Short mmCIF file of C-alpha atoms in Angstrom, two decimals:
data_model
loop_
_atom_site.label_atom_id
_atom_site.label_comp_id
_atom_site.label_asym_id
_atom_site.label_seq_id
_atom_site.Cartn_x
_atom_site.Cartn_y
_atom_site.Cartn_z
CA UNK A 24 0.18 -0.15 0.13
CA UNK A 25 1.31 3.46 -0.90
CA UNK A 26 2.00 5.72 1.74
CA UNK A 27 -0.47 8.54 2.35
CA UNK A 28 2.42 11.41 3.00
CA UNK A 29 4.16 9.95 -0.09
CA UNK A 30 1.10 10.24 -2.22
CA UNK A 31 0.24 13.71 -0.83
CA UNK A 32 3.53 15.48 -1.76
CA UNK A 33 5.87 13.98 -4.70
CA UNK A 34 2.84 13.32 -7.12
CA UNK A 35 1.58 16.65 -6.28
CA UNK A 36 4.66 18.60 -6.12
CA UNK A 37 5.68 16.39 -9.81
CA UNK A 38 2.24 17.11 -11.56
CA UNK A 39 2.22 20.69 -10.34
CA UNK A 40 6.20 21.47 -11.22
CA UNK A 41 5.50 19.42 -14.82
CA UNK A 42 2.67 21.81 -15.54
CA UNK A 43 4.69 24.67 -14.72
CA UNK A 44 7.69 23.64 -17.02
CA UNK A 45 5.06 23.68 -19.72
CA UNK A 46 4.13 27.31 -18.77
CA UNK A 47 7.60 28.54 -18.81
CA UNK A 48 7.91 26.98 -22.33
CA UNK A 49 4.42 28.88 -23.28
CA UNK A 50 5.94 31.92 -21.49
CA UNK A 51 9.29 32.18 -23.61
CA UNK A 52 7.45 31.43 -26.75
CA UNK A 53 5.14 34.27 -25.50
CA UNK A 54 8.04 36.61 -25.41
CA UNK A 55 10.08 35.91 -28.63
CA UNK A 56 6.76 36.30 -30.74
CA UNK A 57 5.96 39.49 -29.44
CA UNK A 58 9.58 40.77 -29.20
CA UNK A 59 9.32 41.40 -25.43
CA UNK A 60 12.43 41.63 -23.09
CA UNK A 61 12.22 38.48 -21.02
CA UNK A 62 13.56 40.30 -17.87
CA UNK A 63 10.07 42.02 -17.91
CA UNK A 64 8.50 38.93 -16.84
CA UNK A 65 11.64 37.20 -14.92
CA UNK A 66 11.57 40.56 -12.71
CA UNK A 67 8.02 40.93 -12.67
CA UNK A 68 6.33 41.34 -9.23
CA UNK A 69 2.80 42.56 -8.01
CA UNK A 70 4.28 45.12 -5.78
CA UNK A 71 7.77 46.20 -4.83
CA UNK A 72 8.09 44.72 -1.80
CA UNK A 73 7.50 41.09 -3.40
CA UNK A 74 9.52 38.82 -4.48
CA UNK A 75 10.38 38.63 -8.09
CA UNK A 76 8.86 35.63 -10.69
CA UNK A 77 12.07 33.97 -10.43
CA UNK A 78 12.21 34.03 -6.69
CA UNK A 79 8.70 33.09 -6.36
CA UNK A 80 9.91 29.89 -8.75
CA UNK A 81 12.93 29.19 -6.90
CA UNK A 82 11.04 29.24 -3.67
CA UNK A 83 7.92 26.97 -5.16
CA UNK A 84 10.84 24.48 -6.27
CA UNK A 85 12.58 24.47 -2.67
CA UNK A 86 9.08 23.15 -1.31
CA UNK A 87 8.98 20.66 -3.60
CA UNK A 88 12.43 19.31 -2.76
CA UNK A 89 12.78 20.01 1.02
CA UNK A 90 9.27 18.43 2.12
CA UNK A 91 9.37 15.21 0.74
CA UNK A 92 12.84 15.17 1.91
CA UNK A 93 12.24 16.04 5.34
CA UNK A 94 9.23 13.28 5.39
CA UNK A 95 11.42 10.44 3.93
CA UNK A 96 14.22 11.82 6.60
CA UNK A 97 16.53 12.65 3.67
CA UNK A 98 19.20 15.70 3.25
CA UNK A 99 17.52 18.56 1.56
CA UNK A 100 19.75 19.28 -1.07
CA UNK A 101 21.04 23.02 -1.61
CA UNK A 102 20.44 25.23 -4.32
CA UNK A 103 22.28 28.40 -5.11
CA UNK A 104 19.28 30.31 -6.06
CA UNK A 105 21.39 32.06 -9.53
CA UNK A 106 18.83 31.08 -12.13
CA UNK A 107 18.70 34.31 -14.58
CA UNK A 108 17.21 33.18 -17.50
CA UNK A 109 14.03 31.04 -18.39
CA UNK A 110 16.82 28.28 -19.51
CA UNK A 111 17.95 28.88 -15.64
CA UNK A 112 14.43 28.00 -14.05
CA UNK A 113 13.86 25.12 -16.65
CA UNK A 114 16.71 23.42 -15.22
CA UNK A 115 16.07 23.88 -11.75
CA UNK A 116 12.41 22.69 -12.38
CA UNK A 117 14.17 19.77 -14.17
CA UNK A 118 16.89 19.06 -11.14
CA UNK A 119 13.73 19.49 -8.60
CA UNK A 120 11.83 16.50 -10.27
CA UNK A 121 14.58 14.26 -10.84
CA UNK A 122 15.32 14.82 -7.27
CA UNK A 123 11.93 13.99 -5.81
CA UNK A 124 11.69 10.93 -8.48
CA UNK A 125 14.75 9.64 -6.51
CA UNK A 126 12.88 9.42 -3.05
CA UNK A 127 12.30 6.33 -2.08
CA UNK A 128 8.32 5.84 -1.00
CA UNK A 129 9.72 3.39 1.83
CA UNK A 130 11.48 6.20 3.57
CA UNK A 131 8.04 7.69 4.58
CA UNK A 132 7.53 4.97 6.80
CA UNK A 133 6.87 6.60 10.05
CA UNK A 134 6.61 10.01 8.87
CA UNK A 135 3.33 11.03 10.35
CA UNK A 136 5.41 10.59 13.85
CA UNK A 137 8.66 12.17 12.89
CA UNK A 138 9.43 15.78 14.26
CA UNK A 139 10.06 18.27 11.73
CA UNK A 140 11.94 21.25 13.15
CA UNK A 141 12.87 24.47 10.45
CA UNK A 142 15.46 26.47 11.13
CA UNK A 143 16.93 24.77 14.42
CA UNK A 144 18.88 26.88 17.03
CA UNK A 145 17.51 30.18 15.30
CA UNK A 146 14.71 32.90 16.71
CA UNK A 147 12.60 31.59 13.70
CA UNK A 148 12.75 28.03 14.69
CA UNK A 149 9.68 26.09 13.70
CA UNK A 150 8.67 22.62 14.91
CA UNK A 151 6.04 20.09 13.73
CA UNK A 152 5.23 17.39 15.68
CA UNK A 153 4.48 14.78 12.82
CA UNK A 154 4.58 14.62 9.11
CA UNK A 155 0.94 15.27 8.34
CA UNK A 156 0.80 18.60 10.20
CA UNK A 157 4.02 19.86 8.03
CA UNK A 158 2.91 18.51 4.96
CA UNK A 159 -0.68 19.97 5.24
CA UNK A 160 -0.63 22.77 6.89
CA UNK A 161 2.91 24.29 5.89
CA UNK A 162 4.31 22.66 2.90
CA UNK A 163 1.38 22.00 0.20
CA UNK A 164 0.12 26.02 1.18
CA UNK A 165 3.61 27.12 0.73
CA UNK A 166 4.36 25.72 -2.42
CA UNK A 167 1.03 26.39 -3.89
CA UNK A 168 1.32 30.13 -2.70
CA UNK A 169 4.33 30.59 -4.56
CA UNK A 170 3.38 28.42 -7.77
CA UNK A 171 -0.02 30.35 -8.17
CA UNK A 172 1.88 33.86 -7.55
CA UNK A 173 4.42 33.08 -10.33
CA UNK A 174 1.29 31.66 -12.45
CA UNK A 175 -0.08 35.13 -11.47
CA UNK A 176 2.48 37.32 -12.68
CA UNK A 177 2.83 35.68 -16.01
CA UNK A 178 -1.11 36.27 -16.50
CA UNK A 179 -0.98 39.63 -15.33
CA UNK A 180 1.65 40.20 -17.76
CA UNK A 181 -0.12 38.98 -20.81
CA UNK A 182 0.83 35.44 -20.94
CA UNK A 183 -2.17 33.71 -22.39
CA UNK A 184 -2.67 30.82 -19.88
CA UNK A 185 -5.58 29.07 -18.28
CA UNK A 186 -6.73 26.98 -15.44
CA UNK A 187 -5.54 23.98 -17.45
CA UNK A 188 -2.30 25.14 -17.97
CA UNK A 189 -1.95 25.45 -14.14
CA UNK A 190 -3.28 22.06 -13.82
CA UNK A 191 -1.04 20.76 -16.09
CA UNK A 192 -4.27 19.19 -18.16
CA UNK A 193 -3.82 21.19 -21.65
#
């Protein structure tokens, strides 16, 4: 039987990141066809105190790799956050998808009872008494916030996308 925390994380992140990679491709095509400056999209934000599009994608990938890694008791890989182009973002999404595909579902055994500690020993330390709270009350909402914000930035800037693009059903 499949582990519920595996099912609630890895396939969800895989589906959404795969869909988002296709959105990146559509955005590149839009930029090229309209002869627009790619940086206008890559550095887009809704308000000056918000993260840019690039940062939203980086953070979404961070949650997609760190949440299942922590649930499986695996080390979370560190990425440099040095993406500056659509090609760089495609590479980050691909690297994230490859990492989560390699997480053994069997490692999720006991995740529901595994304590998850974020930023240990710092003033921002956050503790979760089990994997369910970490995944469903923190990890999934964080991931979807950043992936939806990135999608919204593209729509706001004229990329013709719809719900089926977001859901990966086109």
